[in-house]
PDB file of C-alpha atoms and ligand atoms in Angstrom:
ATOM      1  CA  UNK A   1     102.263 137.514 139.208  1.00 43.00           C
ATOM      2  CA  UNK A   2     105.471 136.468 137.585  1.00 47.00           C
ATOM      3  CA  UNK A   3     104.824 133.216 139.072  1.00 47.00           C
ATOM      4  CA  UNK A   4     101.698 132.376 138.223  1.00 47.00           C
ATOM      5  CA  UNK A   5     102.921 133.197 135.077  1.00 48.00           C
ATOM      6  CA  UNK A   6     105.587 131.312 134.317  1.00 46.00           C
ATOM      7  CA  UNK A   7     103.681 128.358 135.839  1.00 46.00           C
ATOM      8  CA  UNK A   8     100.805 128.138 133.679  1.00 48.00           C
ATOM      9  CA  UNK A   9     103.011 128.677 130.567  1.00 49.00           C
ATOM     10  CA  UNK A  10     105.185 125.782 132.170  1.00 49.00           C
ATOM     11  CA  UNK A  11     101.451 123.778 131.702  1.00 53.00           C
ATOM     12  CA  UNK A  12     101.284 124.255 127.772  1.00 54.00           C
ATOM     13  CA  UNK A  13     103.212 120.966 125.365  1.00 63.00           C
ATOM     14  CA  UNK A  14     106.185 122.432 124.611  1.00 75.00           C
ATOM     15  CA  UNK A  15     106.440 123.144 120.579  1.00 85.00           C
ATOM     16  CA  UNK A  16     109.779 121.036 119.174  1.00 93.00           C
ATOM     17  CA  UNK A  17     108.729 121.450 115.895  1.00 96.00           C
ATOM     18  CA  UNK A  18     107.100 125.141 115.268  1.00 97.00           C
ATOM     19  CA  UNK A  19     110.002 128.064 116.215  1.00 95.00           C
ATOM     20  CA  UNK A  20     108.511 131.482 116.034  1.00 93.00           C
ATOM     21  CA  UNK A  21     109.372 132.057 112.683  1.00 95.00           C
ATOM     22  CA  UNK A  22     106.612 129.465 111.822  1.00 97.00           C
ATOM     23  CA  UNK A  23     103.203 130.452 111.811  1.00 97.00           C
ATOM     24  CA  UNK A  24      99.982 129.012 112.404  1.00 98.00           C
ATOM     25  CA  UNK A  25      99.257 125.770 110.462  1.00 98.00           C
ATOM     26  CA  UNK A  26      95.580 126.488 110.665  1.00 98.00           C
ATOM     27  CA  UNK A  27      93.931 129.049 108.197  1.00 98.00           C
ATOM     28  CA  UNK A  28      90.372 130.308 108.674  1.00 98.00           C
ATOM     29  CA  UNK A  29      87.816 132.571 106.299  1.00 98.00           C
ATOM     30  CA  UNK A  30      84.357 133.428 107.164  1.00 98.00           C
ATOM     31  CA  UNK A  31      84.513 131.423 110.316  1.00 98.00           C
ATOM     32  CA  UNK A  32      80.911 133.214 111.315  1.00 96.00           C
ATOM     33  CA  UNK A  33      79.459 131.814 107.467  1.00 97.00           C
ATOM     34  CA  UNK A  34      76.137 131.647 107.738  1.00 96.00           C
ATOM     35  CA  UNK A  35      76.241 129.084 104.710  1.00 98.00           C
ATOM     36  CA  UNK A  36      75.157 125.788 105.464  1.00 98.00           C
ATOM     37  CA  UNK A  37      77.682 124.627 103.691  1.00 98.00           C
ATOM     38  CA  UNK A  38      82.005 123.703 105.122  1.00 98.00           C
ATOM     39  CA  UNK A  39      85.058 124.184 103.113  1.00 99.00           C
ATOM     40  CA  UNK A  40      88.073 121.959 104.261  1.00 98.00           C
ATOM     41  CA  UNK A  41      91.415 122.164 102.243  1.00 98.00           C
ATOM     42  CA  UNK A  42      93.868 119.617 103.441  1.00 98.00           C
ATOM     43  CA  UNK A  43      96.407 120.358 100.877  1.00 98.00           C
ATOM     44  CA  UNK A  44      95.349 124.027 101.177  1.00 98.00           C
ATOM     45  CA  UNK A  45      99.462 125.218 101.438  1.00 98.00           C
ATOM     46  CA  UNK A  46     103.722 124.323 100.989  1.00 98.00           C
ATOM     47  CA  UNK A  47     104.962 126.206 104.276  1.00 98.00           C
ATOM     48  CA  UNK A  48     107.719 124.078 105.999  1.00 98.00           C
ATOM     49  CA  UNK A  49     108.342 124.268 109.314  1.00 98.00           C
ATOM     50  CA  UNK A  50     112.189 126.215 109.507  1.00 97.00           C
ATOM     51  CA  UNK A  51     113.107 123.392 111.394  1.00 97.00           C
ATOM     52  CA  UNK A  52     113.247 121.149 108.728  1.00 98.00           C
ATOM     53  CA  UNK A  53     114.837 122.772 106.087  1.00 98.00           C
ATOM     54  CA  UNK A  54     113.344 121.849 102.460  1.00 98.00           C
ATOM     55  CA  UNK A  55     113.713 118.082 103.381  1.00 98.00           C
ATOM     56  CA  UNK A  56     116.776 117.936 101.502  1.00 98.00           C
ATOM     57  CA  UNK A  57     114.066 118.820  98.151  1.00 98.00           C
ATOM     58  CA  UNK A  58     115.169 121.140  95.356  1.00 97.00           C
ATOM     59  CA  UNK A  59     112.642 123.868  95.036  1.00 97.00           C
ATOM     60  CA  UNK A  60     111.566 123.086  91.837  1.00 97.00           C
ATOM     61  CA  UNK A  61     110.169 119.878  93.782  1.00 97.00           C
ATOM     62  CA  UNK A  62     108.357 122.046  96.536  1.00 97.00           C
ATOM     63  CA  UNK A  63     106.416 123.756  93.481  1.00 95.00           C
ATOM     64  CA  UNK A  64     105.040 120.740  91.935  1.00 96.00           C
ATOM     65  CA  UNK A  65     101.293 118.895  92.849  1.00 96.00           C
ATOM     66  CA  UNK A  66     103.476 116.767  95.523  1.00 96.00           C
ATOM     67  CA  UNK A  67     103.974 119.330  98.311  1.00 97.00           C
ATOM     68  CA  UNK A  68     100.568 120.869  97.372  1.00 98.00           C
ATOM     69  CA  UNK A  69      97.005 121.260  95.613  1.00 98.00           C
ATOM     70  CA  UNK A  70      98.278 123.683  93.012  1.00 98.00           C
ATOM     71  CA  UNK A  71      95.837 126.444  92.609  1.00 98.00           C
ATOM     72  CA  UNK A  72      93.010 125.616  95.388  1.00 98.00           C
ATOM     73  CA  UNK A  73      93.742 128.273  97.570  1.00 98.00           C
ATOM     74  CA  UNK A  74      92.616 130.711  95.094  1.00 98.00           C
ATOM     75  CA  UNK A  75      89.590 128.940  94.531  1.00 98.00           C
ATOM     76  CA  UNK A  76      89.160 127.996  98.009  1.00 98.00           C
ATOM     77  CA  UNK A  77      88.917 131.580  99.083  1.00 98.00           C
ATOM     78  CA  UNK A  78      87.066 132.873  96.701  1.00 98.00           C
ATOM     79  CA  UNK A  79      84.532 129.901  96.870  1.00 98.00           C
ATOM     80  CA  UNK A  80      84.047 131.122 101.202  1.00 98.00           C
ATOM     81  CA  UNK A  81      84.234 134.692  99.994  1.00 98.00           C
ATOM     82  CA  UNK A  82      80.764 134.673  97.052  1.00 98.00           C
ATOM     83  CA  UNK A  83      78.678 131.565  98.960  1.00 98.00           C
ATOM     84  CA  UNK A  84      79.370 132.852 102.516  1.00 98.00           C
ATOM     85  CA  UNK A  85      81.155 129.481 103.505  1.00 98.00           C
ATOM     86  CA  UNK A  86      83.414 129.355 106.721  1.00 98.00           C
ATOM     87  CA  UNK A  87      86.916 127.932 105.076  1.00 98.00           C
ATOM     88  CA  UNK A  88      89.516 125.876 107.473  1.00 99.00           C
ATOM     89  CA  UNK A  89      92.957 125.425 105.580  1.00 98.00           C
ATOM     90  CA  UNK A  90      95.727 123.690 106.485  1.00 98.00           C
ATOM     91  CA  UNK A  91      99.081 126.147 105.734  1.00 98.00           C
ATOM     92  CA  UNK A  92     101.873 123.263 105.208  1.00 98.00           C
ATOM     93  CA  UNK A  93     102.873 120.439 103.023  1.00 98.00           C
ATOM     94  CA  UNK A  94     101.623 117.473 102.459  1.00 98.00           C
ATOM     95  CA  UNK A  95     105.107 116.606 102.275  1.00 98.00           C
ATOM     96  CA  UNK A  96     105.675 116.944 105.917  1.00 98.00           C
ATOM     97  CA  UNK A  97     102.422 115.080 107.096  1.00 98.00           C
ATOM     98  CA  UNK A  98      99.476 115.505 104.745  1.00 98.00           C
ATOM     99  CA  UNK A  99      96.211 116.381 106.318  1.00 98.00           C
ATOM    100  CA  UNK A 100      94.209 113.319 104.864  1.00 98.00           C
ATOM    101  CA  UNK A 101      95.835 110.186 105.439  1.00 97.00           C
ATOM    102  CA  UNK A 102      95.290 108.369 108.448  1.00 97.00           C
ATOM    103  CA  UNK A 103      98.758 109.152 110.984  1.00 97.00           C
ATOM    104  CA  UNK A 104      98.904 105.859 111.241  1.00 95.00           C
ATOM    105  CA  UNK A 105      99.456 105.044 107.022  1.00 96.00           C
ATOM    106  CA  UNK A 106     102.887 104.689 105.451  1.00 93.00           C
ATOM    107  CA  UNK A 107     101.672 107.568 103.392  1.00 95.00           C
ATOM    108  CA  UNK A 108     101.265 110.168 106.374  1.00 98.00           C
ATOM    109  CA  UNK A 109     104.789 111.040 106.520  1.00 98.00           C
ATOM    110  CA  UNK A 110     105.575 109.560 102.310  1.00 97.00           C
ATOM    111  CA  UNK A 111     108.958 108.787 101.478  1.00 97.00           C
ATOM    112  CA  UNK A 112     108.056 108.496  97.569  1.00 95.00           C
ATOM    113  CA  UNK A 113     105.354 110.517  96.582  1.00 94.00           C
ATOM    114  CA  UNK A 114     105.223 110.217  92.828  1.00 92.00           C
ATOM    115  CA  UNK A 115     108.127 109.661  91.867  1.00 93.00           C
ATOM    116  CA  UNK A 116     110.434 111.342  93.976  1.00 96.00           C
ATOM    117  CA  UNK A 117     112.266 110.346  97.176  1.00 97.00           C
ATOM    118  CA  UNK A 118     111.771 113.406 100.443  1.00 98.00           C
ATOM    119  CA  UNK A 119     115.580 113.029 102.164  1.00 98.00           C
ATOM    120  CA  UNK A 120     114.049 114.572 104.451  1.00 97.00           C
ATOM    121  CA  UNK A 121     110.955 112.174 105.924  1.00 98.00           C
ATOM    122  CA  UNK A 122     113.836 109.311 105.810  1.00 97.00           C
ATOM    123  CA  UNK A 123     114.482 107.629 109.059  1.00 95.00           C
ATOM    124  CA  UNK A 124     112.700 109.976 111.093  1.00 96.00           C
ATOM    125  CA  UNK A 125     111.566 108.186 114.660  1.00 96.00           C
ATOM    126  CA  UNK A 126     108.456 107.253 116.152  1.00 95.00           C
ATOM    127  CA  UNK A 127     108.624 110.550 118.565  1.00 95.00           C
ATOM    128  CA  UNK A 128     109.466 112.555 115.289  1.00 96.00           C
ATOM    129  CA  UNK A 129     106.305 111.641 113.428  1.00 97.00           C
ATOM    130  CA  UNK A 130     104.618 112.172 116.887  1.00 97.00           C
ATOM    131  CA  UNK A 131     105.513 115.444 116.669  1.00 97.00           C
ATOM    132  CA  UNK A 132     104.603 116.783 112.889  1.00 98.00           C
ATOM    133  CA  UNK A 133     101.024 114.836 113.801  1.00 98.00           C
ATOM    134  CA  UNK A 134     100.626 117.004 117.803  1.00 97.00           C
ATOM    135  CA  UNK A 135     101.742 120.319 115.927  1.00 98.00           C
ATOM    136  CA  UNK A 136     100.375 119.794 112.509  1.00 98.00           C
ATOM    137  CA  UNK A 137      97.791 117.609 111.746  1.00 98.00           C
ATOM    138  CA  UNK A 138      95.982 117.852 114.941  1.00 98.00           C
ATOM    139  CA  UNK A 139      94.963 120.953 115.342  1.00 98.00           C
ATOM    140  CA  UNK A 140      93.613 121.550 112.083  1.00 98.00           C
ATOM    141  CA  UNK A 141      91.598 117.723 112.704  1.00 98.00           C
ATOM    142  CA  UNK A 142      90.423 119.649 115.929  1.00 98.00           C
ATOM    143  CA  UNK A 143      89.628 122.705 114.151  1.00 98.00           C
ATOM    144  CA  UNK A 144      87.110 121.173 111.774  1.00 98.00           C
ATOM    145  CA  UNK A 145      85.934 119.050 114.724  1.00 98.00           C
ATOM    146  CA  UNK A 146      85.005 122.385 116.862  1.00 98.00           C
ATOM    147  CA  UNK A 147      83.301 123.636 114.438  1.00 98.00           C
ATOM    148  CA  UNK A 148      80.921 121.189 113.172  1.00 98.00           C
ATOM    149  CA  UNK A 149      80.706 120.865 117.331  1.00 98.00           C
ATOM    150  CA  UNK A 150      79.694 124.915 117.220  1.00 98.00           C
ATOM    151  CA  UNK A 151      77.655 124.038 114.355  1.00 98.00           C
ATOM    152  CA  UNK A 152      75.690 120.875 115.986  1.00 97.00           C
ATOM    153  CA  UNK A 153      74.813 123.425 118.897  1.00 98.00           C
ATOM    154  CA  UNK A 154      73.325 126.176 117.147  1.00 97.00           C
ATOM    155  CA  UNK A 155      71.142 124.061 115.133  1.00 97.00           C
ATOM    156  CA  UNK A 156      72.824 125.021 112.333  1.00 97.00           C
ATOM    157  CA  UNK A 157      73.380 122.023 109.202  1.00 97.00           C
ATOM    158  CA  UNK A 158      76.720 121.019 107.868  1.00 98.00           C
ATOM    159  CA  UNK A 159      77.716 120.130 104.474  1.00 98.00           C
ATOM    160  CA  UNK A 160      80.946 119.086 104.416  1.00 98.00           C
ATOM    161  CA  UNK A 161      83.240 120.074 101.276  1.00 98.00           C
ATOM    162  CA  UNK A 162      86.700 118.853 100.698  1.00 98.00           C
ATOM    163  CA  UNK A 163      88.232 121.081  98.353  1.00 98.00           C
ATOM    164  CA  UNK A 164      90.902 119.247  96.498  1.00 98.00           C
ATOM    165  CA  UNK A 165      93.048 119.820  92.913  1.00 98.00           C
ATOM    166  CA  UNK A 166      95.083 116.958  91.181  1.00 98.00           C
ATOM    167  CA  UNK A 167      97.652 117.006  88.585  1.00 97.00           C
ATOM    168  CA  UNK A 168      97.073 116.979  84.922  1.00 97.00           C
ATOM    169  CA  UNK A 169      99.591 114.277  84.218  1.00 96.00           C
ATOM    170  CA  UNK A 170     100.703 111.713  86.647  1.00 94.00           C
ATOM    171  CA  UNK A 171     102.911 108.962  86.178  1.00 91.00           C
ATOM    172  CA  UNK A 172     102.854 110.279  82.561  1.00 93.00           C
ATOM    173  CA  UNK A 173      99.619 109.249  82.223  1.00 95.00           C
ATOM    174  CA  UNK A 174      97.156 112.546  81.303  1.00 96.00           C
ATOM    175  CA  UNK A 175      93.841 112.572  82.995  1.00 97.00           C
ATOM    176  CA  UNK A 176      90.652 114.311  80.891  1.00 97.00           C
ATOM    177  CA  UNK A 177      88.609 115.077  83.568  1.00 98.00           C
ATOM    178  CA  UNK A 178      88.744 119.117  84.496  1.00 98.00           C
ATOM    179  CA  UNK A 179      86.416 117.859  87.889  1.00 98.00           C
ATOM    180  CA  UNK A 180      85.525 114.852  89.834  1.00 98.00           C
ATOM    181  CA  UNK A 181      84.344 114.461  92.378  1.00 97.00           C
ATOM    182  CA  UNK A 182      85.053 112.099  95.219  1.00 95.00           C
ATOM    183  CA  UNK A 183      82.976 110.912  97.848  1.00 95.00           C
ATOM    184  CA  UNK A 184      82.416 106.983  99.199  1.00 96.00           C
ATOM    185  CA  UNK A 185      79.339 106.654 101.387  1.00 96.00           C
ATOM    186  CA  UNK A 186      77.297 109.382 101.505  1.00 95.00           C
ATOM    187  CA  UNK A 187      74.835 109.138  97.997  1.00 95.00           C
ATOM    188  CA  UNK A 188      72.810 112.748  98.664  1.00 95.00           C
ATOM    189  CA  UNK A 189      75.374 115.470  97.761  1.00 97.00           C
ATOM    190  CA  UNK A 190      77.966 113.570  94.948  1.00 97.00           C
ATOM    191  CA  UNK A 191      75.023 112.665  92.678  1.00 97.00           C
ATOM    192  CA  UNK A 192      73.867 116.429  92.930  1.00 97.00           C
ATOM    193  CA  UNK A 193      76.934 117.326  92.464  1.00 98.00           C
ATOM    194  CA  UNK A 194      77.229 115.097  89.525  1.00 98.00           C
ATOM    195  CA  UNK A 195      74.500 116.115  86.990  1.00 97.00           C
ATOM    196  CA  UNK A 196      74.917 120.169  88.160  1.00 98.00           C
ATOM    197  CA  UNK A 197      78.634 119.483  86.802  1.00 98.00           C
ATOM    198  CA  UNK A 198      77.641 117.904  83.780  1.00 98.00           C
ATOM    199  CA  UNK A 199      74.601 119.946  82.967  1.00 98.00           C
ATOM    200  CA  UNK A 200      77.297 122.872  82.382  1.00 98.00           C
ATOM    201  CA  UNK A 201      77.970 121.088  78.933  1.00 98.00           C
ATOM    202  CA  UNK A 202      81.036 121.514  78.398  1.00 98.00           C
ATOM    203  CA  UNK A 203      82.810 119.510  80.971  1.00 98.00           C
ATOM    204  CA  UNK A 204      84.389 116.324  81.460  1.00 98.00           C
ATOM    205  CA  UNK A 205      83.170 115.224  84.801  1.00 98.00           C
ATOM    206  CA  UNK A 206      84.839 112.445  86.939  1.00 97.00           C
ATOM    207  CA  UNK A 207      82.872 110.257  88.653  1.00 97.00           C
ATOM    208  CA  UNK A 208      85.197 109.350  91.889  1.00 96.00           C
ATOM    209  CA  UNK A 209      88.051 110.114  88.813  1.00 96.00           C
ATOM    210  CA  UNK A 210      91.050 110.751  89.248  1.00 94.00           C
ATOM    211  CA  UNK A 211      90.325 109.060  92.538  1.00 89.00           C
ATOM    212  CA  UNK A 212      88.079 107.312  95.321  1.00 92.00           C
ATOM    213  CA  UNK A 213      87.353 107.908  98.431  1.00 94.00           C
ATOM    214  CA  UNK A 214      88.280 105.068 101.137  1.00 94.00           C
ATOM    215  CA  UNK A 215      88.928 105.178 104.989  1.00 94.00           C
ATOM    216  CA  UNK A 216      93.126 104.202 104.184  1.00 92.00           C
ATOM    217  CA  UNK A 217      93.288 107.221 101.553  1.00 92.00           C
ATOM    218  CA  UNK A 218      91.161 109.367 102.942  1.00 97.00           C
ATOM    219  CA  UNK A 219      91.084 111.131 106.995  1.00 98.00           C
ATOM    220  CA  UNK A 220      88.631 114.158 106.230  1.00 98.00           C
ATOM    221  CA  UNK A 221      85.587 112.900 104.665  1.00 97.00           C
ATOM    222  CA  UNK A 222      85.370 109.756 106.276  1.00 97.00           C
ATOM    223  CA  UNK A 223      86.255 111.180 109.925  1.00 98.00           C
ATOM    224  CA  UNK A 224      84.568 114.214 109.546  1.00 98.00           C
ATOM    225  CA  UNK A 225      81.929 113.487 107.091  1.00 98.00           C
ATOM    226  CA  UNK A 226      80.334 110.182 107.318  1.00 97.00           C
ATOM    227  CA  UNK A 227      81.324 109.401 110.646  1.00 97.00           C
ATOM    228  CA  UNK A 228      79.414 112.535 112.024  1.00 97.00           C
ATOM    229  CA  UNK A 229      76.524 111.625 109.656  1.00 97.00           C
ATOM    230  CA  UNK A 230      77.229 114.885 107.310  1.00 98.00           C
ATOM    231  CA  UNK A 231      76.345 115.281 104.001  1.00 97.00           C
ATOM    232  CA  UNK A 232      79.445 115.696 101.895  1.00 98.00           C
ATOM    233  CA  UNK A 233      81.753 115.288  99.047  1.00 98.00           C
ATOM    234  CA  UNK A 234      85.286 116.171  98.064  1.00 97.00           C
ATOM    235  CA  UNK A 235      85.816 117.877  95.063  1.00 98.00           C
ATOM    236  CA  UNK A 236      88.801 117.606  92.433  1.00 98.00           C
ATOM    237  CA  UNK A 237      89.640 120.446  90.216  1.00 98.00           C
ATOM    238  CA  UNK A 238      92.751 119.671  87.420  1.00 98.00           C
ATOM    239  CA  UNK A 239      95.362 122.289  88.422  1.00 98.00           C
ATOM    240  CA  UNK A 240      96.286 123.283  85.052  1.00 98.00           C
ATOM    241  CA  UNK A 241      92.422 125.350  84.783  1.00 98.00           C
ATOM    242  CA  UNK A 242      93.393 127.051  88.219  1.00 98.00           C
ATOM    243  CA  UNK A 243      97.066 127.828  87.911  1.00 98.00           C
ATOM    244  CA  UNK A 244      96.268 131.683  87.666  1.00 98.00           C
ATOM    245  CA  UNK A 245      94.334 133.474  89.247  1.00 98.00           C
ATOM    246  CA  UNK A 246      91.751 134.117  86.293  1.00 98.00           C
ATOM    247  CA  UNK A 247      91.115 130.646  86.046  1.00 98.00           C
ATOM    248  CA  UNK A 248      90.334 130.124  89.820  1.00 98.00           C
ATOM    249  CA  UNK A 249      88.079 132.623  90.055  1.00 98.00           C
ATOM    250  CA  UNK A 250      86.480 131.541  87.051  1.00 98.00           C
ATOM    251  CA  UNK A 251      85.765 128.248  89.152  1.00 98.00           C
ATOM    252  CA  UNK A 252      85.011 129.861  92.133  1.00 98.00           C
ATOM    253  CA  UNK A 253      82.712 131.900  90.114  1.00 98.00           C
ATOM    254  CA  UNK A 254      81.068 129.028  88.223  1.00 98.00           C
ATOM    255  CA  UNK A 255      81.023 126.864  91.496  1.00 98.00           C
ATOM    256  CA  UNK A 256      79.516 128.950  93.715  1.00 98.00           C
ATOM    257  CA  UNK A 257      76.145 129.158  91.454  1.00 98.00           C
ATOM    258  CA  UNK A 258      76.517 125.236  91.353  1.00 98.00           C
ATOM    259  CA  UNK A 259      76.677 125.473  95.111  1.00 98.00           C
ATOM    260  CA  UNK A 260      73.833 127.434  95.123  1.00 97.00           C
ATOM    261  CA  UNK A 261      71.601 125.749  93.146  1.00 97.00           C
ATOM    262  CA  UNK A 262      71.966 122.746  95.225  1.00 97.00           C
ATOM    263  CA  UNK A 263      72.045 124.557  98.864  1.00 96.00           C
ATOM    264  CA  UNK A 264      68.128 125.119  97.186  1.00 95.00           C
ATOM    265  CA  UNK A 265      67.384 121.801  95.834  1.00 95.00           C
ATOM    266  CA  UNK A 266      68.501 120.161  99.455  1.00 94.00           C
ATOM    267  CA  UNK A 267      66.391 122.806 101.942  1.00 90.00           C
ATOM    268  CA  UNK A 268      63.741 123.626  99.360  1.00 82.00           C
ATOM    269  CA  UNK A 269      64.870 127.210  99.602  1.00 61.00           C
ATOM    270  CA  UNK A 270      67.340 130.179  99.662  1.00 53.00           C
ATOM    271  CA  UNK A 271      68.561 131.332 102.413  1.00 53.00           C
ATOM    272  CA  UNK A 272      68.164 135.318 101.799  1.00 48.00           C
TER     273      UNK A 272
HETATM  274 ZN1   ZN B   1      94.281 117.650  98.090  1.00 63.66          ZN
END
């Protein structure tokens, strides 16, 4: 028995990055949620694998938007509960590996973010980069793939919504939008989202602002949304609006109402 176990264990890939004190990169909530929406959160967390220390950065930098999408975790979890949506999120900092970048682009493991150099990312070998991908990026995207596969097998629709937040000031320039939709090839969901957000009356709504989706600067929407033919959009909420729990709750409730209405428009009826 012992020898069988030992030989099975030896078949598992050895972890070179994540150790016993590190958490699983993938966080999931409502895996059996009944909603047609599927939420992803690429920049949900700001954990660092113990082996990487603090990437050579002071805590003040690791608190900033360069490390994660401030506030989005609280919005995503509440929204997922309100609408019974499966949420798949990634717990490690985007400074370790950005889960919304193709792994071959330079910003996947950034040497510079806004005006901050990342000492722990300087001079890393191809093997070290591949390890970050294998232990953090791949499990997260594999889980999204599996979830979409399972829904397709069960003949359930999937509307992919990628949840993000953006810093109110970037490189010294203030951003006026409260919220923005981000999209590229989908022509169904982004217009519905834009018109619903504009109908709120009190919001400055970004149409592909502060970012637009592209195959070079994004991964989740092009790969899981567009390549698989799913209705999809990204949503970006300004971080100062969701910095505390009260803001997160208000935005989750607002978006729950809006997405519920969009579901009714797309499917002609609302689930009971
Ligand atoms: Zn983000």
